[in-house]
Coordinates of C-alpha atoms in Angstrom, one line a residue:
M1 CA -43.9 -1.8 -2.9
E2 CA -42.8 -1.9 -6.6
K3 CA -39.9 -3.9 -7.1
R4 CA -36.9 -1.7 -7.8
I5 CA -33.4 -3.7 -9.0
K6 CA -30.6 -1.4 -7.3
G7 CA -28.2 0.3 -9.0
S8 CA -24.6 1.2 -8.3
C9 CA -22.4 4.8 -8.9
T10 CA -19.2 6.3 -8.2
T11 CA -19.0 9.7 -6.2
I12 CA -16.2 12.1 -6.1
L13 CA -16.1 15.1 -4.2
V14 CA -13.5 18.2 -4.1
G15 CA -13.2 21.3 -1.6
K16 CA -12.7 24.5 -2.7
D17 CA -9.1 24.5 -1.7
A18 CA -8.4 21.3 -3.3
S19 CA -9.7 22.2 -6.7
I20 CA -7.8 24.2 -9.5
D21 CA -10.0 27.3 -9.3
G22 CA -11.4 27.5 -6.0
S23 CA -14.8 25.8 -6.9
T24 CA -16.9 23.3 -4.7
I25 CA -17.3 20.0 -7.0
I26 CA -19.6 17.0 -6.5
S27 CA -19.6 14.6 -9.0
R28 CA -21.3 11.1 -9.3
N29 CA -21.3 8.6 -12.1
D30 CA -25.5 7.7 -12.3
D31 CA -25.3 3.7 -12.8
G32 CA -27.9 1.0 -13.2
H33 CA -28.6 -2.2 -13.1
E34 CA -29.4 -2.3 -17.1
A35 CA -26.9 -1.1 -19.6
L36 CA -29.3 1.2 -21.3
D37 CA -31.8 3.3 -19.5
P38 CA -32.1 7.1 -21.4
E39 CA -31.9 10.1 -19.6
R40 CA -32.2 13.6 -19.8
L41 CA -31.6 17.2 -18.8
V42 CA -34.3 19.5 -17.9
V43 CA -35.2 22.5 -15.9
V44 CA -37.8 22.1 -13.1
N45 CA -39.5 25.6 -13.0
P46 CA -41.5 26.0 -9.5
E47 CA -44.7 25.9 -11.6
D48 CA -43.9 22.6 -12.6
Q49 CA -42.6 21.3 -9.1
P50 CA -45.3 19.0 -7.2
R51 CA -47.1 20.6 -4.1
H52 CA -47.9 16.8 -2.7
Y53 CA -45.5 14.0 -3.8
Q54 CA -46.3 10.7 -4.5
S55 CA -43.5 8.2 -4.9
V56 CA -44.2 5.4 -7.7
I57 CA -41.7 2.8 -6.0
S58 CA -43.1 3.2 -2.2
K59 CA -46.3 4.9 -2.5
V60 CA -44.9 7.3 0.2
E61 CA -46.8 10.8 0.0
V62 CA -45.4 13.9 1.1
D63 CA -46.7 17.5 1.4
L64 CA -44.2 19.9 0.0
P65 CA -44.0 24.0 0.6
D66 CA -45.7 26.5 -1.8
N67 CA -42.1 28.3 -2.7
P68 CA -39.9 26.0 -4.4
M69 CA -36.9 27.1 -6.4
R70 CA -36.1 26.3 -10.0
Y71 CA -33.4 23.6 -10.2
T72 CA -31.9 21.3 -12.8
S73 CA -32.4 17.6 -13.0
I74 CA -31.5 14.4 -15.1
P75 CA -34.7 12.6 -14.9
N76 CA -35.0 9.0 -16.1
S77 CA -37.0 9.2 -19.9
I78 CA -39.0 6.2 -19.1
L79 CA -41.0 6.5 -16.0
T80 CA -42.0 3.3 -15.1
N81 CA -40.2 3.8 -11.7
G82 CA -40.4 7.3 -11.2
T83 CA -38.5 10.5 -12.1
W84 CA -35.3 9.4 -10.3
P85 CA -34.3 13.4 -10.6
A86 CA -30.4 12.2 -9.8
A87 CA -28.9 15.4 -9.3
G88 CA -29.1 19.4 -10.0
I89 CA -28.1 23.2 -9.0
N90 CA -30.9 25.3 -8.0
S91 CA -31.7 28.8 -8.8
E92 CA -29.3 29.8 -5.3
N93 CA -26.7 27.7 -6.7
I94 CA -26.7 24.8 -4.2
A95 CA -26.2 21.5 -5.7
M96 CA -27.5 18.0 -4.9
S97 CA -26.3 14.7 -6.1
A98 CA -28.7 11.4 -5.0
T99 CA -27.9 8.6 -4.4
E100 CA -24.6 6.6 -4.2
T101 CA -26.1 3.1 -2.5
I102 CA -24.1 2.3 0.4
T103 CA -23.9 -0.9 2.5
T104 CA -25.4 -1.6 5.9
N105 CA -25.1 -4.6 8.1
S106 CA -27.8 -6.7 10.5
R107 CA -26.8 -5.3 13.8
V108 CA -28.2 -1.6 13.0
L109 CA -31.4 -3.4 10.7
G110 CA -32.1 -5.4 13.7
I111 CA -32.6 -1.9 15.5
D112 CA -33.6 0.3 13.0
P113 CA -35.1 -2.0 10.1
F114 CA -35.8 -0.1 6.6
V115 CA -39.2 1.3 6.1
A116 CA -41.0 -0.3 3.0
G117 CA -43.2 2.4 2.5
G118 CA -40.3 5.0 3.0
I119 CA -38.5 7.5 0.8
G120 CA -35.4 6.2 -1.3
E121 CA -33.6 7.5 -4.4
E122 CA -36.4 8.3 -6.6
D123 CA -37.7 10.8 -4.5
L124 CA -34.8 12.8 -2.8
C125 CA -33.9 15.6 -5.2
T126 CA -37.4 16.3 -5.5
L127 CA -38.3 16.4 -1.8
V128 CA -35.1 18.5 -0.9
L129 CA -33.2 20.3 -3.7
P130 CA -35.9 22.9 -4.6
Y131 CA -36.2 24.2 -0.8
I132 CA -32.5 24.4 0.5
H133 CA -30.5 27.7 0.7
S134 CA -27.0 26.1 1.8
A135 CA -25.5 22.6 1.6
K136 CA -25.8 22.5 5.4
E137 CA -29.4 23.4 5.1
G138 CA -29.7 20.1 2.6
V139 CA -28.6 18.0 5.4
T140 CA -30.6 19.4 8.1
R141 CA -34.2 19.1 5.7
L142 CA -33.3 15.4 4.3
G143 CA -32.2 14.3 8.2
S144 CA -35.6 15.5 9.0
L145 CA -37.5 14.1 6.2
L146 CA -35.5 10.3 6.8
E147 CA -36.6 10.5 10.8
Q148 CA -40.0 11.4 9.6
Y149 CA -40.8 8.9 6.9
G150 CA -38.0 6.6 7.0
T151 CA -36.0 5.1 4.1
Y152 CA -36.2 1.6 2.5
E153 CA -32.6 1.5 1.3
P154 CA -29.2 2.9 2.4
N155 CA -27.8 5.8 0.2
G156 CA -25.2 8.5 0.4
I157 CA -26.0 12.1 -0.6
A158 CA -23.8 14.9 -1.5
F159 CA -24.9 18.6 -1.1
S160 CA -22.7 21.8 -2.2
D161 CA -22.8 25.7 -1.9
K162 CA -19.8 27.6 -3.1
D163 CA -18.0 27.5 0.3
E164 CA -18.8 23.9 1.6
I165 CA -19.5 20.3 0.8
W166 CA -21.3 17.9 2.9
W167 CA -22.1 14.3 2.6
L168 CA -24.8 12.6 4.3
E169 CA -25.2 8.6 4.8
T170 CA -28.3 7.0 5.8
I171 CA -28.3 4.5 8.6
G172 CA -31.1 1.9 9.2
G173 CA -34.5 3.0 8.3
H174 CA -34.6 6.6 10.3
H175 CA -30.8 7.4 11.1
W176 CA -28.5 9.5 9.4
A177 CA -24.8 10.7 9.9
A178 CA -23.4 13.4 7.6
K179 CA -19.9 15.0 7.8
R180 CA -18.5 18.4 6.0
I181 CA -15.7 17.9 3.8
P182 CA -12.6 19.6 4.2
D183 CA -11.8 22.7 1.9
D184 CA -8.5 21.0 1.0
A185 CA -9.5 17.5 0.8
Y186 CA -11.2 15.4 -1.8
V187 CA -13.4 11.8 -1.5
V188 CA -13.7 9.1 -3.7
A189 CA -17.2 7.2 -2.5
P190 CA -18.0 3.6 -3.8
N191 CA -20.9 1.5 -3.1
R192 CA -20.3 1.1 0.6
M193 CA -20.6 2.9 3.7
N194 CA -17.8 5.9 3.4
I195 CA -17.9 7.7 6.6
D196 CA -15.1 6.5 9.0
D197 CA -13.6 8.5 11.6
F198 CA -16.6 10.6 13.2
D199 CA -16.8 13.0 16.2
F200 CA -20.4 13.6 17.2
N201 CA -19.2 17.0 19.1
A202 CA -17.2 18.9 16.2
D203 CA -18.5 21.4 14.1
D204 CA -18.1 19.6 11.1
T205 CA -20.4 16.8 11.8
M206 CA -24.2 16.5 12.0
A207 CA -26.2 13.4 13.0
S208 CA -29.7 12.1 14.0
A209 CA -30.4 13.0 17.5
D210 CA -30.1 9.9 19.4
L211 CA -27.6 8.1 17.2
E212 CA -24.6 8.6 19.4
Q213 CA -26.6 6.9 22.1
L214 CA -28.0 4.2 19.9
I215 CA -24.2 2.8 19.3
A216 CA -23.9 2.8 23.4
D217 CA -27.1 1.4 24.1
Y218 CA -26.8 -1.5 21.6
H219 CA -22.9 -2.0 21.8
L220 CA -22.5 -1.4 18.1
N221 CA -18.8 -0.1 18.2
P222 CA -16.4 -2.9 17.6
D223 CA -13.6 -0.3 18.0
F224 CA -11.6 0.3 21.6
D225 CA -10.6 4.1 21.0
R226 CA -12.6 5.6 18.5
V227 CA -16.0 5.9 16.7
N228 CA -15.7 4.8 13.0
L229 CA -19.2 4.8 11.4
R230 CA -17.9 2.4 8.7
H231 CA -16.8 -0.1 11.2
I232 CA -20.3 0.2 13.1
F233 CA -22.9 0.7 10.3
G234 CA -21.2 -0.6 7.3
S235 CA -19.8 -3.5 5.8
A236 CA -16.5 -5.3 5.3
S237 CA -17.7 -8.1 3.0
I238 CA -15.5 -10.0 0.3
K239 CA -17.7 -8.2 -2.3
D240 CA -16.4 -5.0 -0.8
T241 CA -13.1 -6.1 -1.6
V242 CA -13.7 -6.7 -5.4
Y243 CA -16.7 -4.6 -6.2
N244 CA -16.3 -1.3 -4.0
N245 CA -12.7 -0.9 -2.5
P246 CA -10.9 -1.4 -6.0
R247 CA -12.6 2.3 -7.2
A248 CA -11.8 4.0 -4.2
W249 CA -8.0 2.9 -4.3
F250 CA -7.7 3.8 -8.1
G251 CA -9.4 7.4 -7.3
Q252 CA -7.0 7.8 -4.4
K253 CA -3.7 6.2 -6.6
Y254 CA -4.6 9.0 -9.3
F255 CA -5.0 11.8 -6.9
T256 CA -2.4 11.1 -4.0
P257 CA 0.3 8.6 -5.8
D258 CA 2.8 8.8 -3.4
V259 CA 0.5 6.9 -1.2
E260 CA 0.6 2.8 -1.2
Q261 CA -2.6 1.1 -0.8
D262 CA -3.7 -2.2 -1.5
P263 CA -6.8 -2.4 -4.0
M264 CA -8.6 -4.7 -1.6
E265 CA -8.0 -2.7 1.6
Q266 CA -11.3 -2.4 4.0
D267 CA -10.0 0.8 5.8
L268 CA -9.2 2.9 2.6
P269 CA -9.6 6.1 4.2
F270 CA -12.9 8.7 3.4
I271 CA -10.7 11.9 3.8
C272 CA -7.8 12.6 1.5
H273 CA -5.7 15.1 0.4
A274 CA -4.3 14.8 -3.3
N275 CA -0.7 16.2 -4.2
R276 CA -1.8 18.7 -6.8
K277 CA -5.0 20.6 -7.4
I278 CA -7.6 18.8 -8.7
S279 CA -9.5 19.9 -12.3
I280 CA -12.8 19.3 -13.8
E281 CA -10.7 16.8 -16.5
D282 CA -9.1 14.9 -13.6
V283 CA -12.4 14.4 -11.9
K284 CA -13.7 13.0 -15.4
F285 CA -11.1 10.8 -16.0
V286 CA -11.1 9.0 -12.7
L287 CA -15.1 8.7 -13.0
S288 CA -14.5 7.3 -16.5
S289 CA -11.5 4.7 -15.8
H290 CA -11.0 1.1 -16.1
F291 CA -7.8 0.9 -14.0
E292 CA -5.7 2.2 -16.7
N293 CA -2.0 1.2 -16.4
T294 CA -2.5 -1.7 -14.2
K295 CA -3.1 -5.3 -14.6
Y296 CA -6.7 -5.0 -13.9
D297 CA -7.5 -2.8 -16.6
V298 CA -10.7 -4.4 -18.6
Y299 CA -8.7 -3.1 -21.9
G300 CA -5.2 -3.7 -20.7
S301 CA -3.0 -6.7 -21.3
G302 CA -3.3 -8.7 -17.9
S303 CA -4.6 -12.1 -17.6
E304 CA -8.2 -12.7 -17.7
A305 CA -8.7 -13.3 -14.1
D306 CA -6.9 -10.1 -13.1
K307 CA -9.0 -8.3 -15.8
T308 CA -12.1 -9.6 -14.8
L309 CA -11.3 -9.3 -10.8
F310 CA -12.5 -5.7 -9.9
R311 CA -15.7 -3.8 -10.8
P312 CA -14.2 -0.6 -12.8
I313 CA -15.5 2.5 -12.4
G314 CA -16.5 3.3 -16.2
I315 CA -18.9 0.9 -16.8
N316 CA -21.6 -0.1 -19.7
R317 CA -23.8 0.6 -16.9
N318 CA -23.1 4.4 -16.6
H319 CA -26.3 6.3 -17.3
D320 CA -24.8 9.6 -16.9
V321 CA -22.0 11.3 -15.3
H322 CA -22.4 14.8 -13.6
I323 CA -20.2 17.3 -11.9
L324 CA -21.5 19.9 -10.3
Q325 CA -19.3 22.8 -9.8
I326 CA -20.6 26.1 -7.8
R327 CA -17.6 28.4 -9.0
N328 CA -16.2 31.2 -6.9
N329 CA -14.8 34.6 -8.1
V330 CA -17.4 35.0 -10.8
P331 CA -21.2 36.4 -10.6
A332 CA -23.6 34.3 -9.0
A333 CA -25.6 34.3 -12.4
V334 CA -22.9 32.1 -13.8
A335 CA -21.4 30.3 -10.6
G336 CA -23.5 27.0 -11.2
I337 CA -21.9 24.8 -13.9
H338 CA -24.1 21.3 -14.2
W339 CA -21.2 19.5 -16.4
L340 CA -23.1 16.4 -17.9
A341 CA -21.9 13.5 -20.3
F342 CA -24.6 10.4 -21.0
G343 CA -23.4 7.0 -21.4
A344 CA -20.5 4.8 -20.8
N345 CA -17.9 7.2 -20.0
T346 CA -15.3 5.8 -22.1
F347 CA -16.3 7.6 -25.4
N348 CA -17.8 10.9 -24.1
T349 CA -16.9 14.1 -23.0
V350 CA -18.9 16.1 -20.2
V351 CA -20.3 19.6 -21.2
P352 CA -20.4 22.6 -19.2
F353 CA -24.2 23.8 -19.1
Y354 CA -24.9 27.1 -17.5
A355 CA -27.7 26.4 -14.3
N356 CA -29.0 29.5 -14.3
V357 CA -31.7 28.8 -17.0
N358 CA -35.8 27.9 -17.6
D359 CA -35.0 25.8 -20.2
T360 CA -32.3 23.3 -21.8
P361 CA -31.1 22.1 -25.4
A362 CA -33.5 19.6 -27.1
S363 CA -30.6 17.0 -27.8
Y364 CA -30.1 16.8 -24.2
K365 CA -33.6 17.3 -23.0
D366 CA -35.9 15.1 -25.5
A367 CA -34.3 11.4 -25.4
D368 CA -36.8 8.5 -25.1
G369 CA -36.8 4.8 -25.5
T370 CA -36.4 5.1 -29.3
F371 CA -33.3 5.1 -30.6
N372 CA -32.2 8.4 -32.0
L373 CA -28.9 9.6 -33.1
N374 CA -29.9 13.5 -32.7
H375 CA -30.2 12.6 -29.2
M376 CA -26.8 12.9 -27.4
Y377 CA -27.7 9.9 -24.9
W378 CA -28.5 7.6 -28.0
L379 CA -25.1 9.0 -29.7
S380 CA -22.9 8.4 -27.0
C381 CA -23.9 5.3 -25.9
T382 CA -23.6 4.2 -29.8
T383 CA -20.1 5.4 -29.7
A384 CA -19.3 3.6 -26.5
L385 CA -20.4 0.4 -28.0
L386 CA -18.4 0.4 -31.0
G387 CA -15.2 1.9 -28.9
D388 CA -15.8 -1.6 -26.9
T389 CA -15.1 -3.8 -29.8
D390 CA -11.6 -2.6 -30.3
Y391 CA -10.4 -0.2 -27.3
D392 CA -6.6 -0.4 -28.4
F393 CA -7.5 0.9 -32.1
Y394 CA -10.0 3.6 -31.2
V395 CA -8.4 5.1 -28.2
D396 CA -6.1 7.8 -30.0
M397 CA -9.6 9.1 -31.9
R398 CA -11.2 9.2 -28.3
N399 CA -8.4 10.9 -27.0
S400 CA -8.2 13.7 -30.3
Y401 CA -11.8 14.1 -29.8
E402 CA -11.8 14.6 -26.0
L403 CA -8.9 17.5 -26.4
E404 CA -10.8 19.3 -29.2
A405 CA -14.5 19.0 -27.5
M406 CA -13.1 20.0 -23.9
S407 CA -11.1 23.0 -25.4
A408 CA -14.5 24.1 -27.6
Y409 CA -16.5 23.7 -24.7
R410 CA -14.0 26.3 -22.4
K411 CA -13.6 28.5 -25.1
I412 CA -17.4 29.0 -25.2
E413 CA -17.3 29.1 -21.3
N414 CA -14.7 31.7 -21.2
D415 CA -16.2 33.8 -24.0
T416 CA -19.4 33.7 -22.3
D417 CA -18.3 34.6 -18.7
A418 CA -16.3 37.7 -20.1
D419 CA -19.6 39.0 -22.2
L420 CA -22.0 38.5 -19.3
T421 CA -22.3 42.3 -18.4
N422 CA -23.4 43.0 -21.9
H423 CA -26.5 41.1 -21.6
Q424 CA -29.4 42.3 -19.7
D425 CA -31.7 39.0 -20.2
V426 CA -29.0 37.0 -18.6
T427 CA -31.3 33.7 -18.4
A428 CA -31.7 34.2 -22.6
Y429 CA -28.1 34.8 -22.8
L430 CA -26.9 31.8 -20.8
E431 CA -29.6 29.6 -22.6
A432 CA -27.7 30.1 -26.1
A433 CA -24.5 29.6 -24.8
N434 CA -25.9 26.2 -23.7
Q435 CA -27.5 25.4 -27.0
Q436 CA -24.0 26.4 -28.7
L437 CA -22.5 24.0 -26.3
A438 CA -25.1 21.4 -27.1
D439 CA -24.6 22.0 -30.7
T440 CA -20.7 21.7 -30.6
A441 CA -21.0 18.4 -28.4
M442 CA -23.4 17.1 -31.1
K443 CA -21.0 17.9 -33.8
L444 CA -18.0 16.8 -32.4
Q445 CA -19.4 13.3 -31.2
T446 CA -21.3 12.6 -34.2
K447 CA -17.6 13.3 -36.4
L448 CA -15.9 11.1 -33.7
L449 CA -18.6 8.4 -34.4
G450 CA -18.3 8.8 -38.2
D451 CA -14.2 8.8 -37.9
M452 CA -14.7 5.4 -35.9
V453 CA -16.9 3.8 -38.5
I454 CA -14.5 4.8 -41.6
A455 CA -11.7 3.7 -39.8
G456 CA -13.2 0.5 -38.2
S457 CA -14.7 -0.6 -41.5
E458 CA -11.1 -1.4 -43.3
K459 CA -11.0 -4.3 -40.2
M460 CA -13.8 -5.6 -40.7
K461 CA -13.6 -9.6 -40.5
L462 CA -16.0 -9.7 -43.6
R463 CA -13.4 -8.8 -46.4
Y464 CA -11.2 -10.7 -49.1
N465 CA -8.0 -9.6 -50.0
L466 CA -9.0 -9.8 -54.3
N467 CA -10.7 -7.3 -55.5
D468 CA -13.1 -7.8 -58.5

């Protein structure tokens, strides 16, 4: 198996009754090990989907059905380690985000070891998303693949349709468990096993057939009176207290501020309820956050020890942030919105691309390993890098840009929705709207970078107060 250095992400899920407009929302920072790893937004049409798949990393081979659906995808630009589609929405408005790297423990791996030649993050969207017609069907298909081929790593995977969100976590080499997120709830999931209390007999859970018996046979449950999958199959390590738990703590603090919790707490809840309805802007803020208004803020005024104690959510290793929104109360043709931004999340905005298209704008599709400010990936990374040199100086420019940009995107989206019935070729109409969104995003991101360069040049150390 090819050597792979694992990345680390943060996931947010929002049920339809918890969101401000009745949408289901699954979202994730797609983080890697390196600071830069170019990504693209593409559409995989049925003729481009393989019928026989072979992984680059594990070399696993899988025969695929003959009837794939079209789907959006966010693959790597450099394919050394495979495609890594990351997330997308298929033509029936089913969304998938894969994966959130999670934790495990020696007890379960001693029973069901990882499979070196199995499936993993590189493969999952390609193997599942083009073939599912509901979120629950995504759980069923992926569970079957895990049981057949095994996996070489622990992962959490999100599925959604217009009504439901399901979250699946892999367990050992071949096992898995999944839980339906309540409609009125949200989840913030960092790089740990996240599912806690679990009822094998409930309508809102699914699991590999022998999982409950495996827990009993091998005496895996440390609790006296409940089944908590995080306790049974996950970790509660020192690393969790500084790397994982604080991210869940900050997201829960933001959405449910009246609940007091410790950022290092090992038992922060999986299912949560907010004190208000959650917007796309809220989700983006949390996925970009660096513990603002706390002593742990990397850009804040706390001590150096506090500022470096916890791993922030927004980080230089963010390669993309995607927010997959399946809207209700709109025609199916415009229900799927693939919100997307590239690079470190501190100085970018998510753009609401319509998923019901056959192609994507060049500025989001064509980035490669060559630095090029005509591609949003590189433009976003450049802006974030400059912003990092003096966050307090540049942040007001970022805030003004963010308000202007999100307002412009919302206006384009509202106008496109309203005029939908006047267009027979819906796909072409939505592709034109996406082009307008991409052009607007490039223009405003370039303006932000220019404003930062002009203002920042006055603060350069390489200056002298007396002019010639």
